[in-house]
Every structure is written in C-alpha cells, then in structure tokens.
CSV table of C-alpha atoms and ligand atoms in Angstrom, one decimal:
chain,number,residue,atom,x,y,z
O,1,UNK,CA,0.0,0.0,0.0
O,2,UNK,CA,1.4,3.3,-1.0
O,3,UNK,CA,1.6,6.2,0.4
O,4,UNK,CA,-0.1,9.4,-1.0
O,5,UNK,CA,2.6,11.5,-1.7
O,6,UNK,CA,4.6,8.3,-3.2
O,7,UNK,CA,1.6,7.6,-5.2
O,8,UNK,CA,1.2,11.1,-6.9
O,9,UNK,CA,5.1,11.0,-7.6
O,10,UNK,CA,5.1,7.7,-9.3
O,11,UNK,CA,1.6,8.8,-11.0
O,12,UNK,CA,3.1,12.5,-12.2
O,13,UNK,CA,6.7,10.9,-13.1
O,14,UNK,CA,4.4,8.8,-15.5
O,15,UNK,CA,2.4,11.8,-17.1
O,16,UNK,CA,3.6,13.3,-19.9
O,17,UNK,CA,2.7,16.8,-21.3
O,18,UNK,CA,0.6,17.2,-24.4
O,19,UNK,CA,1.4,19.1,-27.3
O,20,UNK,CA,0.6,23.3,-27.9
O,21,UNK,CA,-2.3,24.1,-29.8
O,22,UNK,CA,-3.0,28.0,-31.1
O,23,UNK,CA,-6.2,28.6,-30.4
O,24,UNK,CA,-8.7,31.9,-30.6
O,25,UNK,CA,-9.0,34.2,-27.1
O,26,UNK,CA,-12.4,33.0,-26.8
O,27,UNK,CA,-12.0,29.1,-27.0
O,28,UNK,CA,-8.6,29.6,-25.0
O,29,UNK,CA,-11.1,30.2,-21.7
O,30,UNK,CA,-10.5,27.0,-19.4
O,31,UNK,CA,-7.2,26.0,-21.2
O,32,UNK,CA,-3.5,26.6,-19.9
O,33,UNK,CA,-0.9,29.2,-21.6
O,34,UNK,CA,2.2,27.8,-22.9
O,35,UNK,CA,3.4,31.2,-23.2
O,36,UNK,CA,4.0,34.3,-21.4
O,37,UNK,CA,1.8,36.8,-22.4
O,38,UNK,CA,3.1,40.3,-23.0
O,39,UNK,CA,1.0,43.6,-23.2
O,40,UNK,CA,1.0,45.2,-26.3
O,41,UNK,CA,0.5,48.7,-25.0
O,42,UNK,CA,0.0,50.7,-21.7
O,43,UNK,CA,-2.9,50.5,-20.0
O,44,UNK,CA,-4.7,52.4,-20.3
O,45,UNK,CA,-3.4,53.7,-22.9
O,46,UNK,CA,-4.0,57.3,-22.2
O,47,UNK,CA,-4.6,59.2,-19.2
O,48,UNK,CA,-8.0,58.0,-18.7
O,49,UNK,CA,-10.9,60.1,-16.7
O,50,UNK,CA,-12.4,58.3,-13.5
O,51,UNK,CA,-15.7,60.2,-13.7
O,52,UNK,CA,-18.6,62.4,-15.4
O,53,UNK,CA,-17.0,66.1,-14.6
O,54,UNK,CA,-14.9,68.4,-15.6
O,55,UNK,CA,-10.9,68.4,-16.7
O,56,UNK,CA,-9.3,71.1,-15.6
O,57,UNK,CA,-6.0,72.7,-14.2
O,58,UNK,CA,-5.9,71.6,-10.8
O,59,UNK,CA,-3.7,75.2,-9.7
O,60,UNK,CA,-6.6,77.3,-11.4
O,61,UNK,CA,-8.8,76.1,-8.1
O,62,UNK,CA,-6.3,76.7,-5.4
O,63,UNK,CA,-8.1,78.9,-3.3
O,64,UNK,CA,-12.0,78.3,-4.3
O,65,UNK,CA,-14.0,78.0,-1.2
O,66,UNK,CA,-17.8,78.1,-0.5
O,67,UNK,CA,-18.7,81.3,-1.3
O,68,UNK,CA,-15.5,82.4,-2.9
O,69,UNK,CA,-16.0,80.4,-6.3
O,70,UNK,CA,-13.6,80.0,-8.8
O,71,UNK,CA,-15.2,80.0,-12.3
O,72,UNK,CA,-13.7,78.2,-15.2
O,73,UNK,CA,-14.9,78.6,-19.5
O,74,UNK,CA,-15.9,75.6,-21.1
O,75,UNK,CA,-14.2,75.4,-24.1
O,76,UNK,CA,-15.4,71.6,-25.2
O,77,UNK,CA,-16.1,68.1,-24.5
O,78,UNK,CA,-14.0,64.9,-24.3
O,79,UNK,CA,-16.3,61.4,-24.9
O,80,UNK,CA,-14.6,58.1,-24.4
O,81,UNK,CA,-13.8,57.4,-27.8
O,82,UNK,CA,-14.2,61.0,-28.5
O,83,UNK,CA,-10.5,63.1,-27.4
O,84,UNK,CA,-10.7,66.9,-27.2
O,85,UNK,CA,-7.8,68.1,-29.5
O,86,UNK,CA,-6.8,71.4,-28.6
O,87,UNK,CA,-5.1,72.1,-25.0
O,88,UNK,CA,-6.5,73.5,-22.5
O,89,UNK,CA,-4.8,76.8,-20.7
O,90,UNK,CA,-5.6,79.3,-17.6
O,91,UNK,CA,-8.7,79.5,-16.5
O,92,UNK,CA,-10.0,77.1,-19.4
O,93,UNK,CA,-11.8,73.8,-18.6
O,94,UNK,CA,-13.7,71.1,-20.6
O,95,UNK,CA,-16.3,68.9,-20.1
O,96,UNK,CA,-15.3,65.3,-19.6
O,97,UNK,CA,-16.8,61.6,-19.6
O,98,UNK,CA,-15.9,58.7,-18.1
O,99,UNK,CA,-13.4,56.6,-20.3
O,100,UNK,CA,-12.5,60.1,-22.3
O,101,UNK,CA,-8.8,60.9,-22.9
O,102,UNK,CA,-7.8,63.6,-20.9
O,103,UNK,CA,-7.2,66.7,-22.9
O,104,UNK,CA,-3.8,68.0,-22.8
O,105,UNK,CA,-2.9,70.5,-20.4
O,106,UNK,CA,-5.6,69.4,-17.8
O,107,UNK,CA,-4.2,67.8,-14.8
O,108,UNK,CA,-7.3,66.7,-12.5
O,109,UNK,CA,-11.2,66.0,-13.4
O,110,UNK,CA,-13.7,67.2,-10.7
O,111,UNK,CA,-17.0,65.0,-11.0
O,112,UNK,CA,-20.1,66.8,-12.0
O,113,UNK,CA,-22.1,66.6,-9.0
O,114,UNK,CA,-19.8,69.3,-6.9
O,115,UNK,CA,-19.9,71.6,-10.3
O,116,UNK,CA,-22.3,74.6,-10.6
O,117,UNK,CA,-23.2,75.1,-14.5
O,118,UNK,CA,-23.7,78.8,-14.5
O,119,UNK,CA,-24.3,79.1,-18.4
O,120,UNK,CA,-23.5,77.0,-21.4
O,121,UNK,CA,-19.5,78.1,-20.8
O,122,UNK,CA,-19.0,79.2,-17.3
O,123,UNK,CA,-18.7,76.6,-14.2
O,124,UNK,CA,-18.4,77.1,-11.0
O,125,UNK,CA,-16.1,75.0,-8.1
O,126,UNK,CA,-16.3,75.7,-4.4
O,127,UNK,CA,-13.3,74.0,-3.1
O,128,UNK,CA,-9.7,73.1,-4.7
O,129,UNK,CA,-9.1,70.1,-6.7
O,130,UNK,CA,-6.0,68.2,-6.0
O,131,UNK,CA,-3.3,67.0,-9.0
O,132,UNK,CA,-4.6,63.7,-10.3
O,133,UNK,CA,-8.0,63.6,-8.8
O,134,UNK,CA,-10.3,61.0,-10.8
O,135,UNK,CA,-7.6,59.8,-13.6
O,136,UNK,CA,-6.0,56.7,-14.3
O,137,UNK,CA,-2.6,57.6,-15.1
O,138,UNK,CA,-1.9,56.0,-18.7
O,139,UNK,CA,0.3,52.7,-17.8
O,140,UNK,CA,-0.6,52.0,-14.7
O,141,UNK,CA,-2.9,49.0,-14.9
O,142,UNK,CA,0.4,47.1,-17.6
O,143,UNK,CA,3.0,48.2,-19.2
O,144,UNK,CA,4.0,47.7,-22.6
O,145,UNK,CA,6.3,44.9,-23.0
O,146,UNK,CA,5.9,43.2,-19.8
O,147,UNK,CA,4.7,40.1,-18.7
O,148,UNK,CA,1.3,39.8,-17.8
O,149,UNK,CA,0.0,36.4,-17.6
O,150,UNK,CA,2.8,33.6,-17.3
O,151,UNK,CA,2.9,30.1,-19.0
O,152,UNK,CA,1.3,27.6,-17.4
O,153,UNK,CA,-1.8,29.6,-15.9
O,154,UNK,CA,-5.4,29.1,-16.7
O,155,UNK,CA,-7.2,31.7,-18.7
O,156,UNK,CA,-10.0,32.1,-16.2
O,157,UNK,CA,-12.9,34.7,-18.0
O,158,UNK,CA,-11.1,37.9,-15.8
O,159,UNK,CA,-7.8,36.9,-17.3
O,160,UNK,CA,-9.3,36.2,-20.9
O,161,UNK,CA,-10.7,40.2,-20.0
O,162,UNK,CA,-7.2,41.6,-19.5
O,163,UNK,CA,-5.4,39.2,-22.5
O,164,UNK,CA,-7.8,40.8,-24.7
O,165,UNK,CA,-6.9,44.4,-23.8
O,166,UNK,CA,-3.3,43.1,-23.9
O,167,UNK,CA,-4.0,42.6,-27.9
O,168,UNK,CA,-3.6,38.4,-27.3
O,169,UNK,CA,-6.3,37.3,-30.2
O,170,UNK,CA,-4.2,33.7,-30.9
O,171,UNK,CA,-3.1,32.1,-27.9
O,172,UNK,CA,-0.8,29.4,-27.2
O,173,UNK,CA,-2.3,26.9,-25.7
O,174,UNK,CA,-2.2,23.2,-24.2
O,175,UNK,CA,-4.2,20.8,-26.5
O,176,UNK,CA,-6.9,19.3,-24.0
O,177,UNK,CA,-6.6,16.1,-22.5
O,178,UNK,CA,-9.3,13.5,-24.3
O,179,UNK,CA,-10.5,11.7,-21.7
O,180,UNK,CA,-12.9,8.8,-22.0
O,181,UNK,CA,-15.3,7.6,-19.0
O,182,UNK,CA,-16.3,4.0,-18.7
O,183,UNK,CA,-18.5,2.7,-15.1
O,184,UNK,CA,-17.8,-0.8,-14.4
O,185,UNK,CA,-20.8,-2.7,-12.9
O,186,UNK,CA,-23.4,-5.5,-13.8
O,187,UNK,CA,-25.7,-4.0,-11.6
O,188,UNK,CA,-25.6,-0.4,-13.1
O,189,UNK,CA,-28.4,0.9,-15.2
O,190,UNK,CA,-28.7,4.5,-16.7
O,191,UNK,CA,-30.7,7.5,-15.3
O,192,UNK,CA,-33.7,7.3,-17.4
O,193,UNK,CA,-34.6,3.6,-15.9
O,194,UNK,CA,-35.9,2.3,-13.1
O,195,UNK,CA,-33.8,-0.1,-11.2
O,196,UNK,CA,-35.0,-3.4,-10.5
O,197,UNK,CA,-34.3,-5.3,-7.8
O,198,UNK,CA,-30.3,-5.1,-7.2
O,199,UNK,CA,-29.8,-2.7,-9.8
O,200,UNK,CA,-28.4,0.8,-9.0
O,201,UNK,CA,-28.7,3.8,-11.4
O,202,UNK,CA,-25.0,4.6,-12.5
O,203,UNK,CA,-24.0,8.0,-10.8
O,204,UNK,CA,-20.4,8.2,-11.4
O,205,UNK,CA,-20.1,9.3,-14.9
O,206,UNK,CA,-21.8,12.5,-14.1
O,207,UNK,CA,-19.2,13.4,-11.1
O,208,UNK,CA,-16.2,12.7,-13.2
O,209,UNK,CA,-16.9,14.0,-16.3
O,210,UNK,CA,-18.3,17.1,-14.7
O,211,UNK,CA,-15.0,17.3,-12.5
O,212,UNK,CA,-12.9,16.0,-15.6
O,213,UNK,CA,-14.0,19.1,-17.7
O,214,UNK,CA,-13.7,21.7,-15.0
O,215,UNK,CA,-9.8,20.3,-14.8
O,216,UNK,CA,-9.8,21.2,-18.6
O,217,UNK,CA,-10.5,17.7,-20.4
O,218,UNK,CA,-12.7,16.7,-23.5
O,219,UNK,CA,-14.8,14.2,-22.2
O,220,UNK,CA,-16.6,11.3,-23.9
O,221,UNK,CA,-18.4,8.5,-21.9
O,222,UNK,CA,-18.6,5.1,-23.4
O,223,UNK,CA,-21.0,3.8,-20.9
O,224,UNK,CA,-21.2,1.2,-18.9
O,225,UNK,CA,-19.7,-2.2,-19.1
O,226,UNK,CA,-21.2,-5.4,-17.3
O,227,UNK,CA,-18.7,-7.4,-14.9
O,228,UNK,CA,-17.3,-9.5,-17.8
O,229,UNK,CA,-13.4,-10.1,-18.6
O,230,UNK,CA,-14.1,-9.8,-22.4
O,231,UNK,CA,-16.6,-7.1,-22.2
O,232,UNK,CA,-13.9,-4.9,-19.6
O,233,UNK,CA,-10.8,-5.8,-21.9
O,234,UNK,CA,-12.5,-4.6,-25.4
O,235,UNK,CA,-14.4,-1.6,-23.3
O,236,UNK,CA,-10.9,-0.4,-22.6
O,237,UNK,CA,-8.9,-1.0,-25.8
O,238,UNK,CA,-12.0,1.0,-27.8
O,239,UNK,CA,-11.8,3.8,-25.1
O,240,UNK,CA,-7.6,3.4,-25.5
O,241,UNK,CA,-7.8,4.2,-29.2
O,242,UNK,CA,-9.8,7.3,-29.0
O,243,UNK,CA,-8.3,9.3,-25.9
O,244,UNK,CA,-5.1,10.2,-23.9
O,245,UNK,CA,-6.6,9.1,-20.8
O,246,UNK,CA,-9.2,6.4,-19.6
O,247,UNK,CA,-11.1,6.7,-16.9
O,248,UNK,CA,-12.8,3.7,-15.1
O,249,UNK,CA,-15.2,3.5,-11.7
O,250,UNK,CA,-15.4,0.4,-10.3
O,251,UNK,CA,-13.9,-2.6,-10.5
O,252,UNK,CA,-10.4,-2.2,-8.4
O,253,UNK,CA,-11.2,-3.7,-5.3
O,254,UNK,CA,-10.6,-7.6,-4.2
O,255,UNK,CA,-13.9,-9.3,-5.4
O,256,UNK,CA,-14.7,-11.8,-7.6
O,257,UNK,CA,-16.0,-9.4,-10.2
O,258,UNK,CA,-13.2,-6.7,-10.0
O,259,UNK,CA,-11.9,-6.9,-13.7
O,260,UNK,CA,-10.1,-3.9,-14.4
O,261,UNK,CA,-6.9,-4.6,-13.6
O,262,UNK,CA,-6.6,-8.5,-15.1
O,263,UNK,CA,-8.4,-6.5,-18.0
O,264,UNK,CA,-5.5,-3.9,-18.3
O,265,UNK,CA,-2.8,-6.5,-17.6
O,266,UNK,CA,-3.9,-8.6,-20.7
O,267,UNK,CA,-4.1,-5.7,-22.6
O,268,UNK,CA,-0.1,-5.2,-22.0
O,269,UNK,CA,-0.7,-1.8,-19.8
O,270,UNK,CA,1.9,-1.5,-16.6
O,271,UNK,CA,0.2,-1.2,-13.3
O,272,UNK,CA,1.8,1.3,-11.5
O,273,UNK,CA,-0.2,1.9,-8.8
O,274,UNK,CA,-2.9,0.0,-7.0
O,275,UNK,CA,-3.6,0.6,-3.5
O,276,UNK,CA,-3.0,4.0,-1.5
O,277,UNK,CA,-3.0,4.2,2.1
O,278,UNK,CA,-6.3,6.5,1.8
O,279,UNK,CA,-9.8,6.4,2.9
O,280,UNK,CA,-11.8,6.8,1.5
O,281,UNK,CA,-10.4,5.5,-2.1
O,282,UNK,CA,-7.8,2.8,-1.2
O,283,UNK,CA,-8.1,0.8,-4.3
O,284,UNK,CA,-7.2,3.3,-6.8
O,285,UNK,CA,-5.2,2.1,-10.1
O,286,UNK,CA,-3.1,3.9,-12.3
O,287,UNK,CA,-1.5,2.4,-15.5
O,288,UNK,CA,-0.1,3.1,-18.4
O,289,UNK,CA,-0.2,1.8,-22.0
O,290,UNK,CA,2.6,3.5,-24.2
O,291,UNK,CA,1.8,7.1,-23.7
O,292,UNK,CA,-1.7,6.5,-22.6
O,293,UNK,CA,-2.8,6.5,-19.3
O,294,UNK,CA,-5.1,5.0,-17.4
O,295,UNK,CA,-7.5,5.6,-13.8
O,296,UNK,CA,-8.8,2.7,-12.3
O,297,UNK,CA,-11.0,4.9,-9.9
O,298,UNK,CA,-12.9,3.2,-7.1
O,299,UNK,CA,-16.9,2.6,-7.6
O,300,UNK,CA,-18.5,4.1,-4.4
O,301,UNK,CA,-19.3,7.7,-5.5
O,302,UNK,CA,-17.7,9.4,-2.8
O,303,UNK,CA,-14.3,7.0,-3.2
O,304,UNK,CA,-14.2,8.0,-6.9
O,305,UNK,CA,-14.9,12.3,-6.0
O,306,UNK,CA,-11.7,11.7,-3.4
O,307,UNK,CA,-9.8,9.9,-6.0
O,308,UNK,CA,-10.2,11.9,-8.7
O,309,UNK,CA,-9.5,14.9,-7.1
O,310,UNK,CA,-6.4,13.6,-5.4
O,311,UNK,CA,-4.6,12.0,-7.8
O,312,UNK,CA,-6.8,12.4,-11.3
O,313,UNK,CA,-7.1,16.5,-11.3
O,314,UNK,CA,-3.1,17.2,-10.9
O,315,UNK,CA,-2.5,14.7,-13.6
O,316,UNK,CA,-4.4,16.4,-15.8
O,317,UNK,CA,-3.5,19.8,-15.1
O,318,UNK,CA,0.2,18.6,-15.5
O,319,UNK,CA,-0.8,17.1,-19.1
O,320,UNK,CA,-2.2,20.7,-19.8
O,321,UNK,CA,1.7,22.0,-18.6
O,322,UNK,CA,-0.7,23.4,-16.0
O,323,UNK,CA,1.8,25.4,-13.0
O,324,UNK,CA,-0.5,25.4,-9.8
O,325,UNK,CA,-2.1,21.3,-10.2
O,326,UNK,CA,-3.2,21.3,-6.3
O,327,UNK,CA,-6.2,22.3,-4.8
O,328,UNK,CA,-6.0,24.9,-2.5
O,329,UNK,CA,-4.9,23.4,1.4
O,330,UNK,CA,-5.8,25.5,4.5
O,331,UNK,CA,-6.3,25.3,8.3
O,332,UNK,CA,-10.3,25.1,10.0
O,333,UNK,CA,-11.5,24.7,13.2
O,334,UNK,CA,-13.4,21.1,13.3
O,335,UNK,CA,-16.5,22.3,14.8
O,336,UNK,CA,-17.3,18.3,15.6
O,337,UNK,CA,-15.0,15.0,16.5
O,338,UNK,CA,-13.9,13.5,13.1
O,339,UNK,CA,-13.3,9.9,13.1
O,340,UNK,CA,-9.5,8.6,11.7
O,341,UNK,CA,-8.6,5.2,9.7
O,342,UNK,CA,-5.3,4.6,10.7
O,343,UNK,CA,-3.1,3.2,9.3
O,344,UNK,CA,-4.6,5.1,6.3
O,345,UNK,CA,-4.8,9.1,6.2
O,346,UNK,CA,-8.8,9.6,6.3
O,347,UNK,CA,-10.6,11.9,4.0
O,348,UNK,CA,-13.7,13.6,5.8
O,349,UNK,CA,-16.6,15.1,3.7
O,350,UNK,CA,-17.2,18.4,4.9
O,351,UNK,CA,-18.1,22.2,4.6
O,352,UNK,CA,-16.4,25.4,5.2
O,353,UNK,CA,-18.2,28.2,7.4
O,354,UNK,CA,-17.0,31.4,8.7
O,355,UNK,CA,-18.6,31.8,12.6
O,356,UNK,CA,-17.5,34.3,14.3
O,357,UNK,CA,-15.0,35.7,11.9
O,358,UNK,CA,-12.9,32.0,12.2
O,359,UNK,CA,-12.8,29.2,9.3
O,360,UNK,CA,-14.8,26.3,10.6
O,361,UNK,CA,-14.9,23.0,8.8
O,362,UNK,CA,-18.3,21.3,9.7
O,363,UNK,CA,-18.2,17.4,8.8
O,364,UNK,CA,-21.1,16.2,7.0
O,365,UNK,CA,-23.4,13.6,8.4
O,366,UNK,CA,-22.4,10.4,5.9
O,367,UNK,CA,-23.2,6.9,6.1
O,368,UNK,CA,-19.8,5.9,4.5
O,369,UNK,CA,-18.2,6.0,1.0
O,370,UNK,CA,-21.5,5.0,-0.9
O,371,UNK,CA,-22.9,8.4,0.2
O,372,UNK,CA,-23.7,10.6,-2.9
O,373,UNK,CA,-26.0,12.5,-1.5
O,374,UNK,CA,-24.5,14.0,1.8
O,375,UNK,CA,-21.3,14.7,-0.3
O,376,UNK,CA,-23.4,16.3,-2.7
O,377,UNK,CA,-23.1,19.6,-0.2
O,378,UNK,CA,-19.8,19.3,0.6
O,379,UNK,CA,-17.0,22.0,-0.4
O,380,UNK,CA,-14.0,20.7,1.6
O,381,UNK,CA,-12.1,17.4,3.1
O,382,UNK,CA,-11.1,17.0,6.6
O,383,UNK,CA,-7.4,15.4,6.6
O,384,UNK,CA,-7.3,13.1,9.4
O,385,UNK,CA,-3.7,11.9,9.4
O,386,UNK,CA,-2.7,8.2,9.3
O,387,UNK,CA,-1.9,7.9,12.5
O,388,UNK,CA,-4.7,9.6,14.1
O,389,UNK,CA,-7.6,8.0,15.9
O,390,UNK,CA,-9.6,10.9,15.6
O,391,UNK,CA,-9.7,15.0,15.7
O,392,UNK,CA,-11.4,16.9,18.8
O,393,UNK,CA,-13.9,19.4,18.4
O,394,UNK,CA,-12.3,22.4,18.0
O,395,UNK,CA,-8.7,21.0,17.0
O,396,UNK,CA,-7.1,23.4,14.1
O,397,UNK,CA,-7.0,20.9,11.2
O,398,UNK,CA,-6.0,20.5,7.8
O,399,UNK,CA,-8.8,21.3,4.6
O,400,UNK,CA,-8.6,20.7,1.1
O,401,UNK,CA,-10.8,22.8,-0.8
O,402,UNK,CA,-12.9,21.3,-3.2
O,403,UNK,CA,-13.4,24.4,-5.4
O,404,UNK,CA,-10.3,26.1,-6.7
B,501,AMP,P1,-16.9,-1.7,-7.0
B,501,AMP,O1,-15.7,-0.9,-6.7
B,501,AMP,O2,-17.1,-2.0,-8.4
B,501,AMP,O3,-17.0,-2.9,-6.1
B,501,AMP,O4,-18.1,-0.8,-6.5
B,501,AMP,C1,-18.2,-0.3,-5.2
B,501,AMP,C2,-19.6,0.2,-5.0
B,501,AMP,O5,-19.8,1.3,-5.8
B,501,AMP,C3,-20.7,-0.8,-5.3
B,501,AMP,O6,-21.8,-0.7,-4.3
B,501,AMP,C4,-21.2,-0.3,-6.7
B,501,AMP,O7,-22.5,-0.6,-6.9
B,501,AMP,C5,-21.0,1.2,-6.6
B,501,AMP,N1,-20.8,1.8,-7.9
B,501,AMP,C6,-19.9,1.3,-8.8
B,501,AMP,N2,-19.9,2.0,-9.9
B,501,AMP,C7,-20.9,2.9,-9.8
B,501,AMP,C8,-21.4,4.0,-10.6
B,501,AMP,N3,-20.9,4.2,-11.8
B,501,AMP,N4,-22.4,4.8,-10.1
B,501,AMP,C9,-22.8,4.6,-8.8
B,501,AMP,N5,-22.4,3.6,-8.0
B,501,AMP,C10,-21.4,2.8,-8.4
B,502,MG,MG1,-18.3,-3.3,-9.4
C-alpha cells in the first residue's frame, strides 16, 4: 500500500505533457498558456478620466471656497472614444466623460455633481481640486512589453478580460486532454430507468466527467460495461484508441467481479499503482499503455470524488503544462470530532463556514463512501492523518478545498 505523496510521484513521473495548440481568445477560456503573455501597449493607454465632470488645471482652483468660487470657460467636451484636441490653458476647462482621454494641459477631473453650471460656458467650483484627482494615469494598470499572464496559468474569463486588452487574439495553448469515462458494474443501469431489484442507477459518470471538464478535459463517456473479462478488456482498448486518458469506476477492489486490472494487464498496460493508504479511495489504479494513461478509480461515488481529485485532477493539469495542479490546502476549526482510519490518512466530507470571523470546517453527516448524497453539499475534506484515531472538536485541522 502506498503512500499518498509516493503515489502522486510515481503517477506524475508517468504523465507526460501534451502538445501546444493555437487557439482563438475566446475558445482559449479553461485551457492553460504555454506562453507568457506580454502587453501590447500601456494601459490604459492614455490618461483615462475616472468620472462624469470636468478636466481642468488643478492650480486654477487653489483657493476656491464656498462662497469664494472659482469660475472656469468651457471650451469643449471629451467622450470616451471621443478626445478633445486642442489644450487646454488658464482658466479654461472642458467637459469630460468617463473613459474620455484627458485633454492636454488638464491635470485633475472634478465629477459633475460638486460643479455649478452657470451658463453653457461658465462653471463654478467651491473647493480646490487636488493634481490627479479622478484619472488613471496612462500605464498604470500594464506596461507595454511586460509580462502579464505567465505560461502555465489558466485563462479564467477575468484573465481572458485583460489578455484581450493586452492585444492576445491567438493564444498558445495546451491541447486538452481526451479523456474517456467508462463505469464498471453489472448492476448499473442508466438515469432514465428504473432499477430493479439489485440494480443501482449509474451516478459516477456525471461526477467525473463534470470534474474531468472543470480540470480542462474533453470528455466522452462510453457507458457502462457489465462485470465481464471480455466485455472490460474490449471496453478499454476501444476507449484506448480514442483518448489520452481512460477513466474507469469500479472494478479495483478484491472481489470476484473486480476486472479492471486483469483486464488492463492482458491488454499489455503497466500497473503502476494500485492501492493507497487513503480512505476513502484505497483501491485506486493507475496504469499506463505506451503514452496512454489510465485511472482505475474506485466505484463508491464518494471514493471515486476523493480519488479523482487527489490524484486524477493534478495529472491532468500537469498534461495541460498546468503550473499550480493542487487544490487549494488550509487550516479550519473542526466544529465536531472526526473519526481517523489509521493506518490510512482519512478523507472527511465536509463544509467550510465562517462563525464568528474564524474558518470552521463542519463534517457532513455520511453513512460511508457510498454516500452521494451528503457529499453532494460538501466543499471541503477534513485530513485526518494516518496515525490519528480521531480529531477533537475544536482542534485546528487541515482542509482541502474542493473548489479552486
Ligand atoms: P466496486 O468498486 O465495483 O466494487 O463498486 C463499489 C460500490 O460502488 C458498489 O456498491 C457499486 O454498486 C458502486 N458503484 C460502482 N460504480 C458505480 C457507478 N458508476 N455509479 C454509482 N455507484 C457505483
Ligand atoms: Mg463493481
């Protein structure tokens, strides 16, 4: 039985990274950068106004004071996407829209609502404006030439925002990792029937493919296959030919009807791993066939959730050339005891709270790794480590976040 940490080595050792792709900004969203990407310009690229007001020369209102005005002529208007072209001198102001270029010689914009219109031409301000007041000094949000999103991030939608001010229309990219799904089980029918007696509707496909595309993969599901040899062998070779990584659910542990890995083992693959001192999840298998890879993932749906984001998540985001592959650890407060399974390091279902301004993890009522629906609300795992009976109430533990 392996240890965790030895069991991601050995399974990220064997992973290999998949080829570039340029792709367009908009399908690049979800994918990893193999590139650093550089601004084209400053932003922004001008001396931008903050506000609906005025531009003006912030020395013409030293002095202004309620009831000693200073009064300033309108000599135009600045629109975003709209400069004013001439300059503007003493005693000169011009009108000024958010976005809008600020016209030369201007030096501060004072927003509209503290400005007394007089006429047409002549405003009114009661109080100094300071240098700078409501404008974004050209350059300060990137400058041109620098670095602005690094190889091996993920262009979330804010960062596909600023690589398309930066001018980044072809991107890059890591070609996706083609990933095919296939649940093991005689007993497992699909969501539109009604199990008989025995039977059990198969759930798993849905977690991992949903969790297989969030980690960037192309999914494909080829269904399920019944507890035979023959059946499991051809299920995998068909799924083999078609994708860089199989993914299987059920089938790993010790019974009679656990095929997948005398199925992979005639097939030629090398079994690299097969049991992890975890719980839940302890029957995981990882193999590979030439390049290929391939998850034997355990069939109780919680088991498979652990697995997969343990072990199955990084892998992929390391295929992808992916920098950060871990999901985020921190430190709660377990607000109740939380059972251990040593010798193995236990995985508690659980959810994150803030009481009282402190991070509490709250374990989830479950009744054991077959449990879809309590873990169905839960955001975080409880790490109870190997060698722990259990974790006291109030004890400062370690959380892995389920979201990212
Ligand atoms: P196994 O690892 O094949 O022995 O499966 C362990 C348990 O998980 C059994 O109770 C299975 O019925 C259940 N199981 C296996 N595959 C699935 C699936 N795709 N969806 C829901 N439950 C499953
Ligand atoms: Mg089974």
């Amino acid at each position: 039985m392996l240890r965790i940490e030895d069991a991601l080595d050995i399974i990220l050792c064997h992973t290999p990274t998949l080829d570039e792709e340029e792709v367009r900004l908009a399908q690049a969203i979800g994918r990893v950068l193999r590139r650093d990407c550089v601004s084209d310009l400053d932003l922004p690229p001008f001396d931008r106004a903050r506000m609906d007001g005025y531009a003006l020369r912030a020395k013409d209102t030293e002095g202004a004071a309620p009831g000693s005005p200073v009064r300033l002529r309108a000599i135009g208007e600045a629109a975003a996407g709209r400069a004013f072209d001439g300059h503007v001198n003493a005693g000169e102001t011009v009108r000024i829209m958010t976005g809008a270029p600020l016209p030369a010689g201007a030096d501060a914009v004072e927003k509209i609502e503290v400005i007394r219109d007089l006429d047409e031409s002549l405003i009114e301000i009661e109080a100094p404006v300071k240098p700078g007041q409501f404008i974004t000094p050209r350059g300060v949000e990137a400058r041109a030439g620098a670095v602005m999103v690094k190889c091996g991030e993920r262009v979330t939608p804010s960062v596909a925002a600023a690589l398309a001010s930066f001018g980044a229309a072809r991107l890059k990219t890591s070609r996706k990792p083609r990933l095919a799904l296939i649940s093991t089980g005689t007993e497992l029918i699909e969501v539109e029937e009604r199990p008989g007696p025995s039977q059990i509707r198969n759930s798993n496909t849905y977690s991992l493919a949903g969790y297989a595309e969030e980690a960037g993969a192309e999914v494909s599901s080829a269904g399920v296959v019944r507890d035979d040899l023959d059946a499991t062998r051809a299920a995998i070779a068909g799924a083999l030919s078609k994708s860089d990584v199989v993914m299987l659910s059920g089938g790993v542990s010790m019974g009679d009807y656990d095929l997948v890995k005398p199925a992979l083992s005639d097939l030629g693959a090398e079994i690299l791993v097969e049991k992890v001192a975890m719980h839940p999840g302890k029957p995981t298998v990882f193999a590979k066939l030439g390049e290929k890879i391939v998850f034997g993932l355990p069939g109780n749906p919680v088991s498979v959730a652990v697995s997969f984001h343990l072990f199955a998540r990084p892998t992929l985001l390391k295929m992808q050339g992916a920098s950060d592959i871990y999901l985020p650890r921190m430190k709660a407060y377990a607000s109740k005891p939380v059972k251990g399974a040593p010798p193995r390091r236990s995985h508690q279902p659980a959810r994150l709270v803030i009481r009282d301004g402190r991070a509490e993890a709250e374990p989830l009522k479950w009744s054991g790794s077959s449990d879809l629906v309590a873990f169905m609300r839960a955001d975080c795992l409880i790490v109870v480590p190997e060698d722990r009976q259990s974790l006291n109430e109030g004890e400062l533990v370690e959380v892995i976040s389920l979201r990212d």
